[in-house]
Short mmCIF file of C-alpha atoms in Angstrom, two decimals:
data_model
loop_
_atom_site.label_atom_id
_atom_site.label_comp_id
_atom_site.label_asym_id
_atom_site.label_seq_id
_atom_site.Cartn_x
_atom_site.Cartn_y
_atom_site.Cartn_z
CA GLY A 14 13.32 -4.60 -31.78
CA VAL A 15 13.79 -7.99 -30.18
CA CYS A 16 11.02 -9.18 -27.86
CA PHE A 17 11.21 -12.04 -25.39
CA ALA A 18 9.18 -13.37 -22.48
CA ILE A 19 10.57 -13.92 -19.00
CA PRO A 20 9.91 -17.58 -18.10
CA ASP A 21 7.00 -18.23 -15.77
CA LEU A 22 8.38 -19.28 -12.38
CA VAL A 23 5.12 -20.51 -10.87
CA VAL A 24 6.01 -24.18 -11.45
CA GLU A 25 9.57 -23.66 -10.18
CA VAL A 26 8.31 -21.91 -7.05
CA ARG A 27 5.82 -24.69 -6.33
CA ARG A 28 8.53 -27.35 -6.79
CA ARG A 29 10.95 -25.58 -4.44
CA VAL A 30 8.28 -25.08 -1.78
CA ASP A 31 7.27 -28.75 -1.93
CA GLU A 32 10.89 -29.95 -1.72
CA ALA A 33 11.71 -27.69 1.22
CA GLN A 34 8.51 -28.64 3.03
CA ALA A 35 9.26 -32.35 2.54
CA VAL A 36 12.67 -31.89 4.21
CA LEU A 37 11.15 -29.96 7.10
CA ASP A 38 8.46 -32.61 7.60
CA THR A 39 11.05 -35.43 7.86
CA PRO A 40 11.29 -36.49 11.55
CA GLY A 41 14.64 -35.88 13.23
CA VAL A 42 16.09 -33.84 10.37
CA ALA A 43 17.64 -30.54 11.37
CA GLU A 44 18.29 -27.61 9.09
CA ASP A 45 21.87 -28.79 8.42
CA GLY A 46 20.68 -32.31 7.55
CA ALA A 47 21.99 -33.90 10.76
CA GLY A 48 19.79 -35.59 13.34
CA ASP A 49 18.78 -33.60 16.39
CA ASP A 50 19.57 -35.59 19.57
CA SER A 51 18.64 -32.82 22.00
CA GLY A 52 15.19 -34.29 22.53
CA GLU A 53 13.61 -30.86 22.07
CA THR A 54 10.89 -30.42 19.50
CA PRO A 55 12.01 -27.72 17.05
CA GLU A 56 9.63 -24.92 16.25
CA PRO A 57 7.86 -25.43 12.92
CA VAL A 58 9.37 -23.43 10.08
CA VAL A 59 6.86 -21.51 7.99
CA LEU A 60 7.79 -21.32 4.33
CA GLY A 61 7.02 -18.24 2.29
CA PRO A 62 4.78 -18.59 -0.76
CA ASP A 63 7.62 -17.65 -3.13
CA GLY A 64 9.86 -20.67 -2.47
CA GLY A 65 12.77 -18.48 -1.41
CA LEU A 66 12.95 -16.72 -4.77
CA HIS A 67 11.82 -13.29 -3.54
CA GLY A 68 14.49 -10.71 -4.36
CA VAL A 69 16.41 -12.95 -6.79
CA GLU A 70 17.95 -10.97 -9.65
CA VAL A 71 18.17 -12.44 -13.16
CA CYS A 72 20.44 -10.79 -15.72
CA VAL A 73 19.30 -11.07 -19.34
CA GLU A 74 21.67 -10.87 -22.32
CA LEU A 75 20.66 -11.30 -25.97
CA SER A 76 22.30 -13.15 -28.85
CA LEU A 77 21.36 -13.47 -32.53
CA ASN A 78 23.69 -16.40 -33.23
CA GLY A 79 23.62 -18.25 -29.91
CA GLN A 80 27.31 -17.53 -29.30
CA ASN A 81 27.97 -13.80 -28.99
CA PHE A 82 25.90 -12.17 -26.23
CA THR A 83 25.37 -8.57 -25.26
CA GLU A 84 26.97 -7.26 -22.08
CA ASP A 85 24.34 -4.73 -21.05
CA HIS A 86 23.78 -6.28 -17.60
CA ILE A 87 20.02 -5.73 -17.73
CA CYS A 88 18.63 -7.27 -14.56
CA PHE A 89 15.11 -8.29 -13.62
CA THR A 90 14.10 -8.96 -10.02
CA TYR A 91 11.64 -11.65 -9.04
CA TYR A 92 9.23 -10.80 -6.25
CA GLY A 93 6.62 -12.98 -4.62
CA PRO A 94 2.92 -12.36 -3.97
CA LEU A 95 2.29 -8.91 -2.48
CA GLU A 96 0.01 -7.97 0.40
CA ALA A 97 -0.97 -4.29 0.54
CA ASP A 98 -2.62 -2.66 3.56
CA ALA A 99 -5.17 0.13 3.30
CA VAL A 100 -3.91 3.44 1.89
CA GLN A 101 -3.74 6.28 4.40
CA LEU A 102 -2.88 9.96 4.48
CA ILE A 103 0.72 10.29 5.67
CA SER A 104 1.43 14.01 5.45
CA LEU A 105 -0.08 17.18 4.03
CA ALA A 106 1.15 18.86 0.89
CA GLU A 107 4.17 21.12 1.27
CA GLY A 108 3.16 24.55 2.54
CA VAL A 109 -0.32 23.43 3.64
CA ALA A 110 -1.15 23.76 7.33
CA ALA A 111 -3.54 21.46 9.10
CA GLU A 112 -6.91 23.06 9.68
CA PRO A 113 -8.24 23.04 13.24
CA VAL A 114 -11.00 20.52 13.81
CA LYS A 115 -14.37 22.24 14.14
CA GLU A 116 -17.18 20.70 16.10
CA ASP A 117 -20.17 20.04 13.90
CA PRO A 118 -23.40 20.73 15.81
CA LYS A 119 -25.19 18.28 13.50
CA ALA A 120 -22.80 15.51 14.50
CA ALA A 121 -24.15 15.52 18.07
CA LYS A 122 -27.68 14.92 16.83
CA LYS A 123 -28.74 11.42 16.00
CA PRO A 124 -30.07 10.96 12.46
CA ALA A 125 -33.82 10.63 12.12
CA LYS A 126 -35.18 7.12 12.15
CA GLY A 127 -34.83 5.58 8.71
CA ALA A 128 -32.57 8.39 7.44
CA PRO A 129 -29.22 7.30 5.92
CA GLU A 130 -26.12 8.08 7.96
CA GLU A 131 -23.99 10.91 6.63
CA VAL A 132 -20.72 9.69 5.12
CA THR A 133 -17.53 11.27 6.43
CA TYR A 134 -14.35 11.54 4.37
CA THR A 135 -10.64 12.02 4.93
CA ILE A 136 -9.82 15.24 3.07
CA VAL A 137 -6.75 14.93 0.82
CA ARG A 138 -5.25 17.95 -0.93
CA PRO A 139 -3.21 17.69 -4.14
CA GLY A 140 0.43 16.93 -3.40
CA SER A 141 -0.28 15.33 -0.03
CA LYS A 142 1.68 12.17 0.67
CA ILE A 143 -0.37 8.98 0.74
CA GLY A 144 0.83 5.41 1.03
CA CYS A 145 0.38 1.91 2.36
CA ALA A 146 2.47 -0.85 3.88
CA VAL A 147 3.38 -3.56 1.35
CA LYS A 148 4.88 -6.98 2.13
CA PRO A 149 7.25 -8.20 0.84
CA ILE A 150 8.65 -4.98 -0.58
CA LEU A 151 11.60 -4.14 -2.84
CA GLU A 152 13.10 -0.92 -4.12
CA SER A 153 11.88 -0.38 -7.67
CA ALA A 154 12.10 2.51 -10.11
CA SER A 155 8.91 1.23 -11.77
CA ALA A 156 6.70 1.17 -8.67
CA LEU A 157 3.23 2.69 -9.05
CA LEU A 158 0.25 3.47 -6.84
CA ARG A 159 -2.94 3.29 -8.90
CA VAL A 160 -5.89 5.42 -7.80
CA GLU A 161 -9.46 5.02 -9.01
CA LEU A 162 -11.30 8.34 -8.92
CA ALA A 163 -15.05 8.81 -8.93
CA THR A 164 -17.26 11.89 -8.90
CA LYS A 165 -20.35 12.42 -6.79
CA VAL A 166 -23.03 15.10 -6.99
CA GLY A 167 -25.32 15.49 -4.00
CA ASP A 168 -27.25 12.32 -3.21
CA GLU A 169 -26.67 10.82 -6.65
CA GLU A 170 -24.69 7.61 -7.13
CA GLN A 171 -20.95 8.10 -7.61
CA GLN A 172 -19.72 7.83 -11.19
CA PRO A 173 -16.32 6.54 -12.42
CA PHE A 174 -14.15 9.49 -13.39
CA ARG A 175 -10.54 8.56 -14.01
CA VAL A 176 -7.78 6.07 -13.16
CA VAL A 177 -4.44 7.67 -12.31
CA ASP A 178 -1.09 5.87 -11.95
CA LEU A 179 1.15 7.74 -9.50
CA PRO A 180 4.94 7.20 -9.41
CA ALA A 181 5.72 5.61 -6.05
CA ARG A 182 8.76 4.90 -3.94
CA VAL A 183 9.66 2.90 -0.84
CA GLU A 184 10.06 4.91 2.36
CA GLU A 185 10.36 4.17 6.05
CA ILE A 186 7.46 6.00 7.68
CA LYS A 187 6.97 6.46 11.41
CA LEU A 188 3.22 6.47 11.86
CA PRO A 189 1.59 8.22 14.84
CA PRO A 190 0.86 5.91 17.79
CA ALA A 191 -2.64 4.65 18.39
CA GLN A 192 -4.97 6.69 20.57
CA PRO A 193 -4.27 6.02 24.28
CA ALA A 194 -6.85 4.06 26.22
CA GLU A 195 -9.28 5.95 28.42
CA THR A 196 -7.99 6.80 31.89
CA ASP A 197 -9.27 4.62 34.70
CA PRO A 198 -11.61 6.83 36.80
CA LYS A 199 -10.49 4.98 39.95
CA ALA A 200 -6.92 6.17 39.41
CA GLY A 201 -7.85 9.73 40.30
CA LYS A 202 -7.77 12.97 38.34
CA ASN A 203 -4.10 13.66 39.09
CA ALA A 204 -2.84 10.32 37.79
CA PRO A 205 -0.22 10.92 35.05
CA PRO A 206 -1.27 9.72 31.59
CA GLU A 207 0.49 6.66 30.29
CA PRO A 208 3.13 7.48 27.66
CA PRO A 209 2.24 6.38 24.13
CA PRO A 210 3.93 3.14 23.03
CA GLU A 211 7.04 3.43 20.89
CA VAL A 212 6.22 2.82 17.23
CA ASP A 213 8.81 1.39 14.85
CA PRO A 214 9.07 2.80 11.31
CA VAL A 215 7.13 0.92 8.66
CA GLU A 216 8.30 0.36 5.09
CA MET A 217 5.60 1.83 2.89
CA LEU A 218 5.00 2.52 -0.77
CA THR A 219 4.25 6.25 -0.97
CA ALA A 220 3.11 8.68 -3.65
CA LEU A 221 1.80 12.23 -3.97
CA ALA A 222 -1.93 12.79 -4.40
CA PRO A 223 -2.88 13.77 -7.98
CA GLU A 224 -3.91 17.20 -9.19
CA ILE A 225 -7.39 17.59 -10.69
CA ARG A 226 -8.72 21.02 -11.62
CA THR A 227 -12.22 22.18 -10.76
CA GLU A 228 -13.11 22.85 -14.40
CA GLU A 229 -12.51 19.18 -15.23
CA LEU A 230 -15.39 18.08 -12.99
CA PRO A 231 -19.14 18.04 -13.58
CA GLU A 232 -20.89 21.00 -11.99
CA GLY A 233 -21.33 20.57 -8.24
CA ALA A 234 -19.31 17.35 -8.12
CA PHE A 235 -16.57 16.35 -5.71
CA ILE A 236 -13.92 13.63 -6.11
CA ILE A 237 -13.75 10.37 -4.18
CA MET A 238 -10.58 8.26 -4.14
CA CYS A 239 -12.50 5.00 -4.11
CA GLY A 240 -9.94 2.33 -4.98
CA PHE A 241 -6.20 1.74 -4.73
CA SER A 242 -3.77 -0.88 -6.02
CA VAL A 243 0.02 -1.19 -6.04
CA SER A 244 2.64 -2.48 -8.45
CA LEU A 245 6.39 -2.91 -8.14
CA ASN A 246 6.99 -3.38 -11.87
CA GLY A 247 4.40 -0.96 -13.24
CA GLN A 248 2.47 -3.78 -14.93
CA SER A 249 1.05 -6.25 -12.41
CA PHE A 250 -1.21 -4.61 -9.82
CA VAL A 251 -2.44 -5.91 -6.46
CA PRO A 252 -5.48 -4.29 -4.81
CA CYS A 253 -5.02 -2.64 -1.42
CA GLN A 254 -7.19 -3.42 1.55
CA GLN A 255 -10.39 -1.44 1.86
CA GLN A 256 -10.05 1.87 3.66
CA PRO A 257 -11.87 2.37 6.96
CA GLN A 258 -12.81 5.85 5.72
CA LEU A 259 -13.05 7.01 2.12
CA MET A 260 -10.76 9.78 0.89
CA ARG A 261 -12.08 12.93 -0.74
CA LEU A 262 -9.62 14.65 -3.09
CA GLU A 263 -9.83 18.43 -3.11
CA PRO A 264 -9.52 19.84 -6.67
CA LEU A 265 -7.23 22.68 -7.64
CA PRO A 266 -8.93 26.04 -8.15
CA PRO A 267 -9.73 27.08 -11.74
CA GLU A 268 -6.86 28.49 -13.73
CA ALA A 269 -6.90 32.27 -13.94
CA SER A 270 -7.97 33.39 -17.40
CA GLY A 271 -5.60 35.66 -19.25
CA ALA A 272 -6.35 39.35 -19.61
#
């Protein structure tokens, strides 16, 4: 096979950013190059870190003699630096109903002085949809959500277990609105609650939680999803922001043994 390397565009990006910034910093120069006689100070233009190259497609054709080229129309898309928010649980697995929240009598009690606080987890079942907002984002058949799994037994330190790359796709997700603020006691008991604010859909990179069977785990261990990173090309990964609450992946039950 023929191998080749896509040229590094870091220098080109830096050059384009510097040139564009120099034009913007020139006094009295408008976007079209003409002077602005209105007397108003234009708002400063913030340049992206990719020099305007984000989303640019480059078609690559090969030649063995420098004259006759293939016509396969293989395209590569350049994307700039990614920023990934914390991964969150978006929806439960198909056919799984949400369990009612039970009040834990221990939760009302304060831990003894000097005792470590009990860690709480977001329970994730196999096949549940998880995802995070990524900016800037592009449709990609090679997108992946990488999950670092660890096992934990009792009070022992968690141990690395497995790294799983999950096929991901871009979706517009309408997240639930934030919890409403507490009602003003002066407003009276009969005051109508304020409607939740309208939330616009968010473009997110989503994937389905992996399947791990109980027999694959050490005895008495449970699984923690302790690290996430995203990739649009399946090769270069960017870590996601730290989760406010760790996720605990429920394993599948043991396979039934044959008769």
